[in-house]
């Protein structure tokens, strides 16, 4: 580009910029003139991330940055493009802009930048409800990501965020739950606004409860994102998750009145009862010592509040889901359980385990005293 044209353009942009940002244009022109591409990219990133630069991002990108795009880090080039795209008038214009951006970085040497741009374009397609095309782009991005030994965290974060949005829109709760948690693992939670954190915690909680593939909420229960629901109108949702985790039917009955506040939970009310019943069953087994896990159907009915004629179906469901391992004696109406799926314990459950360990310690001491008492002659010999 003609240096005089660039100088005139930057002078014009400097005059249109807020007074406290005008000095940045002198720095930008200086770095461009000296071909200090790395420094130029950094000062542009800093400028674009300033809220007051919003109106100038698109002109700067189209009439200045594109002229030396191949000379700078391609991932940062895409980052500048994404910031510029926020100023497009609507999603159709934004998609067109991002499609052009994606094509520019689709080269063997810049596949990370290509994925970053491709995911951004698919995010816009989701808003336009072009789900088929968005899924195609996300699958392509995932295939490329899987081929990398390493990639910048921001690229993975963008992929998991958009992938989660796709699965949320398609009501695929298990996949949404997985991708939403992976997204949170890629970012600093402090970068989220309180509103965004609460929204994500709410979405994750609903997905965990209504998904027919998630019966262990441990990763979510331990995640600090869940604390954002404290002291809000959705705080009951956090309590409900913990009630499910410990199979607490009494707590569920108390919190059940809130279910109508969440349409998705209300739609799955029957399923939620089945799910809490399964959790109550696994908790009843967990509380018992390993040598006392042969439970009659009557005992299970009392523990889970499930009708006796439905107990066998409940146990078979738990076995098929991998929540329990064991066998059923249909004639004697006894379930013999030899394994229960591990899960995160709350303080009450940990205290129950402490008491069990104390009982075990006492029984070991009792056995030791008995052996010592009946085997004195043997020990003496």
Coordinates of C-alpha atoms in Angstrom, one line a residue:
X1 CA 0.0 0.0 0.0
X2 CA 1.2 3.5 -0.8
X3 CA 2.8 5.0 2.4
X4 CA 1.1 8.3 1.7
X5 CA -2.3 6.7 1.4
X6 CA -1.7 4.9 4.7
X7 CA -0.5 8.1 6.4
X8 CA -3.6 10.0 5.2
X9 CA -5.9 7.2 6.3
X10 CA -4.4 6.9 9.8
X11 CA -4.5 10.7 10.2
X12 CA -8.1 10.7 9.3
X13 CA -8.8 7.9 11.8
X14 CA -6.7 9.7 14.5
X15 CA -8.9 12.7 14.1
X16 CA -12.0 10.6 14.6
X17 CA -10.7 8.8 17.6
X18 CA -11.3 9.9 21.2
X19 CA -8.7 12.3 22.4
X20 CA -7.1 9.9 24.9
X21 CA -6.6 7.3 22.1
X22 CA -5.2 9.6 19.4
X23 CA -1.6 8.9 20.5
X24 CA -2.1 5.2 19.6
X25 CA -2.3 6.2 15.9
X26 CA 1.1 7.8 16.0
X27 CA 2.5 4.6 17.4
X28 CA 0.6 2.5 14.8
X29 CA 2.0 4.6 11.9
X30 CA 5.5 4.5 13.3
X31 CA 5.5 0.7 13.7
X32 CA 4.0 0.3 10.2
X33 CA 6.5 2.6 8.7
X34 CA 9.4 0.6 10.3
X35 CA 7.8 -2.7 9.4
X36 CA 7.8 -3.8 13.1
X37 CA 4.9 -6.3 12.5
X38 CA 5.0 -7.9 15.9
X39 CA 4.9 -4.6 17.8
X40 CA 2.3 -3.3 15.4
X41 CA 0.0 -6.3 16.0
X42 CA 0.3 -5.9 19.8
X43 CA -0.6 -2.2 19.7
X44 CA -3.5 -2.9 17.4
X45 CA -4.8 -5.7 19.7
X46 CA -4.6 -3.3 22.6
X47 CA -6.4 -0.6 20.7
X48 CA -9.2 -3.0 19.4
X49 CA -9.8 -4.3 22.9
X50 CA -10.5 -0.7 24.0
X51 CA -14.3 -0.1 24.1
X52 CA -13.9 3.4 22.6
X53 CA -12.4 1.9 19.4
X54 CA -15.6 0.2 18.4
X55 CA -16.5 2.5 15.5
X56 CA -13.1 2.3 14.0
X57 CA -12.5 -1.4 14.1
X58 CA -14.1 -2.3 10.7
X59 CA -12.5 0.6 8.8
X60 CA -9.0 -0.1 10.3
X61 CA -9.4 -3.8 9.5
X62 CA -10.6 -3.4 5.9
X63 CA -8.4 -0.5 4.8
X64 CA -5.3 -1.1 6.9
X65 CA -4.8 -4.4 8.5
X66 CA -5.7 -6.5 5.4
X67 CA -2.8 -4.8 3.6
X68 CA -0.2 -6.6 5.7
X69 CA -2.3 -9.6 6.9
X70 CA 0.2 -12.2 5.7
X71 CA 3.1 -10.6 7.6
X72 CA 1.6 -10.9 11.1
X73 CA 0.7 -13.8 13.4
X74 CA -2.4 -15.4 11.8
X75 CA -4.1 -16.2 15.1
X76 CA -3.9 -12.6 16.2
X77 CA -5.0 -11.5 12.7
X78 CA -8.2 -13.6 13.2
X79 CA -8.6 -12.1 16.7
X80 CA -8.5 -8.6 15.2
X81 CA -11.0 -9.8 12.7
X82 CA -13.4 -11.1 15.3
X83 CA -13.2 -7.9 17.2
X84 CA -13.9 -6.0 14.0
X85 CA -16.9 -8.3 13.2
X86 CA -18.6 -7.2 16.4
X87 CA -19.3 -3.9 14.6
X88 CA -21.2 -5.5 11.6
X89 CA -24.8 -4.3 11.4
X90 CA -26.4 -7.7 11.6
X91 CA -25.5 -11.4 11.6
X92 CA -25.9 -11.8 7.8
X93 CA -23.2 -9.1 7.3
X94 CA -21.1 -10.7 10.1
X95 CA -21.3 -14.1 8.5
X96 CA -20.2 -12.8 5.2
X97 CA -17.3 -11.0 6.9
X98 CA -16.2 -14.1 8.8
X99 CA -16.5 -16.3 5.8
X100 CA -14.0 -14.1 3.9
X101 CA -11.8 -14.1 7.0
X102 CA -11.9 -17.9 7.2
X103 CA -10.9 -18.2 3.6
X104 CA -7.9 -15.9 4.0
X105 CA -6.3 -18.1 6.8
X106 CA -7.2 -21.5 5.3
X107 CA -3.6 -22.4 4.7
X108 CA -1.5 -25.4 5.9
X109 CA 0.7 -23.0 8.0
X110 CA -2.3 -21.4 9.8
X111 CA -4.7 -24.2 10.6
X112 CA -5.1 -23.0 14.2
X113 CA -6.2 -19.6 13.0
X114 CA -8.5 -21.3 10.4
X115 CA -10.2 -23.3 13.1
X116 CA -10.6 -20.2 15.2
X117 CA -12.3 -18.3 12.4
X118 CA -14.4 -21.3 11.3
X119 CA -15.8 -21.7 14.8
X120 CA -16.7 -18.0 14.9
X121 CA -18.5 -18.4 11.6
X122 CA -20.4 -21.4 12.9
X123 CA -21.4 -19.5 16.0
X124 CA -23.1 -16.9 13.8
X125 CA -24.8 -19.7 11.8
X126 CA -26.2 -21.0 15.0
X127 CA -27.8 -17.6 15.7
X128 CA -29.2 -17.7 12.2
X129 CA -30.5 -21.3 13.0
X130 CA -28.5 -22.8 10.1
X131 CA -27.8 -25.9 12.3
X132 CA -26.7 -28.2 9.5
X133 CA -24.0 -25.9 8.2
X134 CA -22.9 -25.1 11.7
X135 CA -22.5 -28.8 12.6
X136 CA -20.5 -29.4 9.4
X137 CA -18.1 -26.5 10.3
X138 CA -17.8 -27.7 13.9
X139 CA -17.1 -31.3 12.8
X140 CA -14.4 -30.0 10.4
X141 CA -12.9 -27.9 13.2
X142 CA -12.9 -30.8 15.6
X143 CA -11.1 -33.0 13.1
X144 CA -8.3 -30.5 12.7
X145 CA -8.1 -29.9 16.5
X146 CA -7.6 -33.6 17.0
X147 CA -4.7 -33.6 14.7
X148 CA -2.8 -31.0 16.7
X149 CA -0.2 -31.8 19.4
X150 CA -1.0 -28.5 21.0
X151 CA -3.0 -25.4 20.3
X152 CA -3.7 -22.1 22.0
X153 CA -6.2 -22.4 24.8
X154 CA -8.4 -19.6 23.3
X155 CA -9.0 -21.8 20.2
X156 CA -10.1 -24.8 22.2
X157 CA -12.3 -22.5 24.4
X158 CA -14.0 -21.1 21.3
X159 CA -14.7 -24.5 20.0
X160 CA -16.1 -25.9 23.2
X161 CA -18.2 -22.8 23.8
X162 CA -19.8 -23.0 20.3
X163 CA -20.1 -26.8 20.3
X164 CA -22.0 -26.5 23.7
X165 CA -24.3 -23.9 22.2
X166 CA -25.1 -26.2 19.3
X167 CA -25.9 -29.1 21.6
X168 CA -28.0 -26.8 23.8
X169 CA -30.0 -25.6 20.8
X170 CA -30.6 -29.2 19.8
X171 CA -31.5 -30.3 23.3
X172 CA -28.7 -32.9 23.4
X173 CA -28.1 -32.4 27.2
X174 CA -25.3 -34.9 27.8
X175 CA -23.1 -33.5 25.0
X176 CA -23.9 -29.9 26.0
X177 CA -22.9 -30.7 29.6
X178 CA -19.6 -32.2 28.5
X179 CA -18.7 -29.4 26.2
X180 CA -19.8 -26.6 28.6
X181 CA -17.6 -28.0 31.3
X182 CA -14.6 -28.3 28.9
X183 CA -15.2 -24.7 27.9
X184 CA -15.0 -23.6 31.5
X185 CA -11.8 -25.6 31.9
X186 CA -10.2 -23.6 29.2
X187 CA -10.9 -20.1 30.6
X188 CA -10.3 -18.0 33.7
X189 CA -13.7 -17.9 35.4
X190 CA -12.9 -14.3 36.4
X191 CA -13.2 -13.4 32.8
X192 CA -17.0 -14.2 32.9
X193 CA -19.4 -11.5 34.0
X194 CA -21.6 -12.5 37.0
X195 CA -24.6 -12.7 34.7
X196 CA -22.8 -15.0 32.2
X197 CA -21.5 -17.2 35.1
X198 CA -25.0 -17.6 36.5
X199 CA -26.4 -18.4 33.1
X200 CA -23.9 -21.1 32.5
X201 CA -24.4 -22.5 36.0
X202 CA -28.1 -22.6 35.4
X203 CA -27.7 -24.3 32.0
X204 CA -25.3 -26.9 33.3
X205 CA -27.6 -27.7 36.3
X206 CA -30.6 -28.2 34.1
X207 CA -28.7 -30.4 31.6
X208 CA -27.3 -32.5 34.4
X209 CA -30.7 -33.1 35.8
X210 CA -32.6 -33.9 32.6
X211 CA -29.9 -35.8 30.8
X212 CA -30.6 -39.5 30.5
X213 CA -26.8 -40.2 30.4
X214 CA -25.6 -38.2 33.4
X215 CA -26.1 -39.8 36.8
X216 CA -22.9 -38.5 38.5
X217 CA -22.7 -34.7 39.0
X218 CA -19.4 -34.8 40.8
X219 CA -17.5 -32.5 38.4
X220 CA -20.2 -29.9 38.4
X221 CA -20.8 -30.1 42.2
X222 CA -17.1 -29.4 42.8
X223 CA -16.9 -26.6 40.2
X224 CA -16.9 -23.0 41.5
X225 CA -19.3 -21.9 38.7
X226 CA -22.1 -23.5 40.8
X227 CA -21.4 -21.0 43.6
X228 CA -22.7 -18.2 41.3
X229 CA -26.2 -19.4 42.0
X230 CA -25.9 -18.8 45.7
X231 CA -28.3 -16.1 47.0
X232 CA -30.2 -15.9 43.6
X233 CA -33.6 -16.9 42.5
X234 CA -32.1 -20.1 41.2
X235 CA -30.3 -21.1 44.4
X236 CA -32.8 -23.9 44.9
X237 CA -31.3 -25.5 41.7
X238 CA -28.0 -25.9 43.4
X239 CA -29.7 -27.5 46.5
X240 CA -31.6 -29.9 44.1
X241 CA -28.3 -31.1 42.5
X242 CA -26.9 -31.9 45.9
X243 CA -30.1 -33.7 46.9
X244 CA -29.9 -35.8 43.8
X245 CA -26.2 -36.6 44.5
X246 CA -27.0 -38.0 47.9
X247 CA -30.3 -39.6 46.9
X248 CA -32.2 -37.5 49.5
X249 CA -35.9 -38.1 48.8
X250 CA -37.0 -35.8 51.7
X251 CA -35.0 -32.9 50.3
X252 CA -36.4 -33.6 46.8
X253 CA -39.9 -33.5 48.1
X254 CA -39.2 -30.1 49.7
X255 CA -37.6 -28.7 46.6
X256 CA -40.0 -30.2 44.1
X257 CA -42.3 -27.2 44.3
X258 CA -39.6 -25.2 42.5
X259 CA -39.5 -27.5 39.4
X260 CA -42.4 -25.6 37.7
X261 CA -40.1 -22.6 37.6
X262 CA -37.9 -24.3 35.1
X263 CA -39.9 -25.4 32.0
X264 CA -37.4 -28.1 31.0
X265 CA -37.5 -29.6 34.5
X266 CA -41.3 -29.4 34.5
X267 CA -41.4 -31.3 31.2
X268 CA -39.2 -34.1 32.6
X269 CA -40.9 -34.3 36.0
X270 CA -41.6 -38.1 35.7
X271 CA -38.0 -38.8 34.6
X272 CA -36.6 -36.7 37.5
X273 CA -38.5 -38.9 39.9
X274 CA -37.1 -42.0 38.3
X275 CA -33.6 -40.5 38.5
X276 CA -33.8 -39.5 42.2
X277 CA -35.1 -43.1 42.9
X278 CA -32.0 -44.5 41.2
X279 CA -29.9 -42.1 43.2
X280 CA -31.7 -43.2 46.4
X281 CA -31.0 -46.8 45.5
X282 CA -27.3 -46.3 45.0
X283 CA -27.0 -44.3 48.2
X284 CA -28.8 -47.1 50.1
X285 CA -26.3 -49.6 48.8
X286 CA -23.3 -47.3 49.4
X287 CA -24.3 -46.8 53.1
X288 CA -24.1 -50.6 53.7
X289 CA -20.8 -52.4 54.3
X290 CA -19.7 -54.6 51.5
X291 CA -20.6 -57.8 53.3
X292 CA -24.2 -56.6 53.8
X293 CA -25.3 -55.7 50.3
X294 CA -27.9 -58.4 49.8
X295 CA -31.1 -56.4 49.9
X296 CA -34.6 -57.6 49.7
X297 CA -37.1 -55.9 47.4
X298 CA -39.0 -54.8 50.5
X299 CA -36.0 -53.1 52.0
X300 CA -35.3 -51.3 48.7
X301 CA -38.9 -50.2 48.5
X302 CA -38.7 -48.7 51.9
X303 CA -35.4 -46.9 51.1
X304 CA -36.5 -45.6 47.7
X305 CA -40.2 -45.1 48.2
X306 CA -40.8 -47.1 44.9
X307 CA -43.7 -49.5 44.8
X308 CA -42.6 -53.1 45.4
X309 CA -43.8 -54.3 42.0
X310 CA -41.5 -51.7 40.3
X311 CA -38.3 -52.6 42.3
X312 CA -37.0 -55.2 39.9
X313 CA -37.3 -52.7 37.0
X314 CA -35.5 -50.1 39.1
X315 CA -32.6 -52.5 39.9
X316 CA -32.3 -53.6 36.3
X317 CA -32.2 -50.0 35.2
X318 CA -29.4 -49.3 37.7
X319 CA -27.5 -52.4 36.5
X320 CA -27.9 -51.4 32.8
X321 CA -26.6 -47.9 33.4
X322 CA -23.5 -49.2 35.2
X323 CA -24.6 -47.5 38.5
X324 CA -24.5 -50.9 40.3
X325 CA -23.0 -54.4 39.6
X326 CA -24.6 -57.5 41.0
X327 CA -27.4 -60.0 40.4
X328 CA -31.1 -60.4 41.1
X329 CA -32.8 -63.4 42.7
X330 CA -36.3 -63.1 41.3
X331 CA -37.7 -66.0 43.3
X332 CA -36.4 -64.8 46.7
X333 CA -36.8 -61.2 45.6
X334 CA -33.3 -60.3 46.7
X335 CA -30.7 -58.1 45.0
X336 CA -27.1 -59.0 45.7
X337 CA -24.9 -55.9 44.9
X338 CA -21.1 -56.2 44.8
X339 CA -20.2 -52.8 43.4
X340 CA -21.6 -49.2 43.4
X341 CA -20.4 -46.4 41.2
X342 CA -18.1 -44.0 43.0
X343 CA -19.3 -40.4 43.4
X344 CA -18.5 -37.1 45.1
X345 CA -19.5 -37.1 48.8
X346 CA -20.9 -34.2 50.7
X347 CA -20.0 -33.7 54.4
X348 CA -22.9 -35.8 55.7
X349 CA -21.8 -38.7 53.4
X350 CA -18.2 -38.3 54.5
X351 CA -19.3 -38.4 58.1
X352 CA -21.2 -41.7 57.4
X353 CA -18.0 -43.1 55.9
X354 CA -16.1 -42.0 59.0
X355 CA -18.5 -43.9 61.2
X356 CA -18.2 -47.0 59.0
X357 CA -14.4 -46.8 59.3
X358 CA -14.7 -46.6 63.0
X359 CA -17.0 -49.7 63.0
X360 CA -14.5 -51.5 60.8
X361 CA -11.6 -50.5 63.2
X362 CA -13.6 -51.8 66.2
X363 CA -14.4 -55.1 64.4
X364 CA -10.7 -55.6 63.5
X365 CA -9.7 -54.9 67.1
X366 CA -12.4 -57.3 68.3
X367 CA -11.1 -60.0 65.9
X368 CA -7.5 -59.4 67.1
X369 CA -8.5 -59.8 70.7
X370 CA -10.5 -63.0 69.9
X371 CA -7.5 -64.5 68.1
X372 CA -5.2 -63.5 71.0
X373 CA -7.7 -65.1 73.5
X374 CA -8.2 -68.4 71.7
X375 CA -4.7 -68.8 70.4
X376 CA -2.6 -68.2 73.5
X377 CA -1.0 -71.6 73.5
X378 CA -0.2 -71.3 69.8
X379 CA 1.4 -67.9 70.2
X380 CA 3.3 -69.2 73.2
X381 CA 4.6 -72.2 71.2

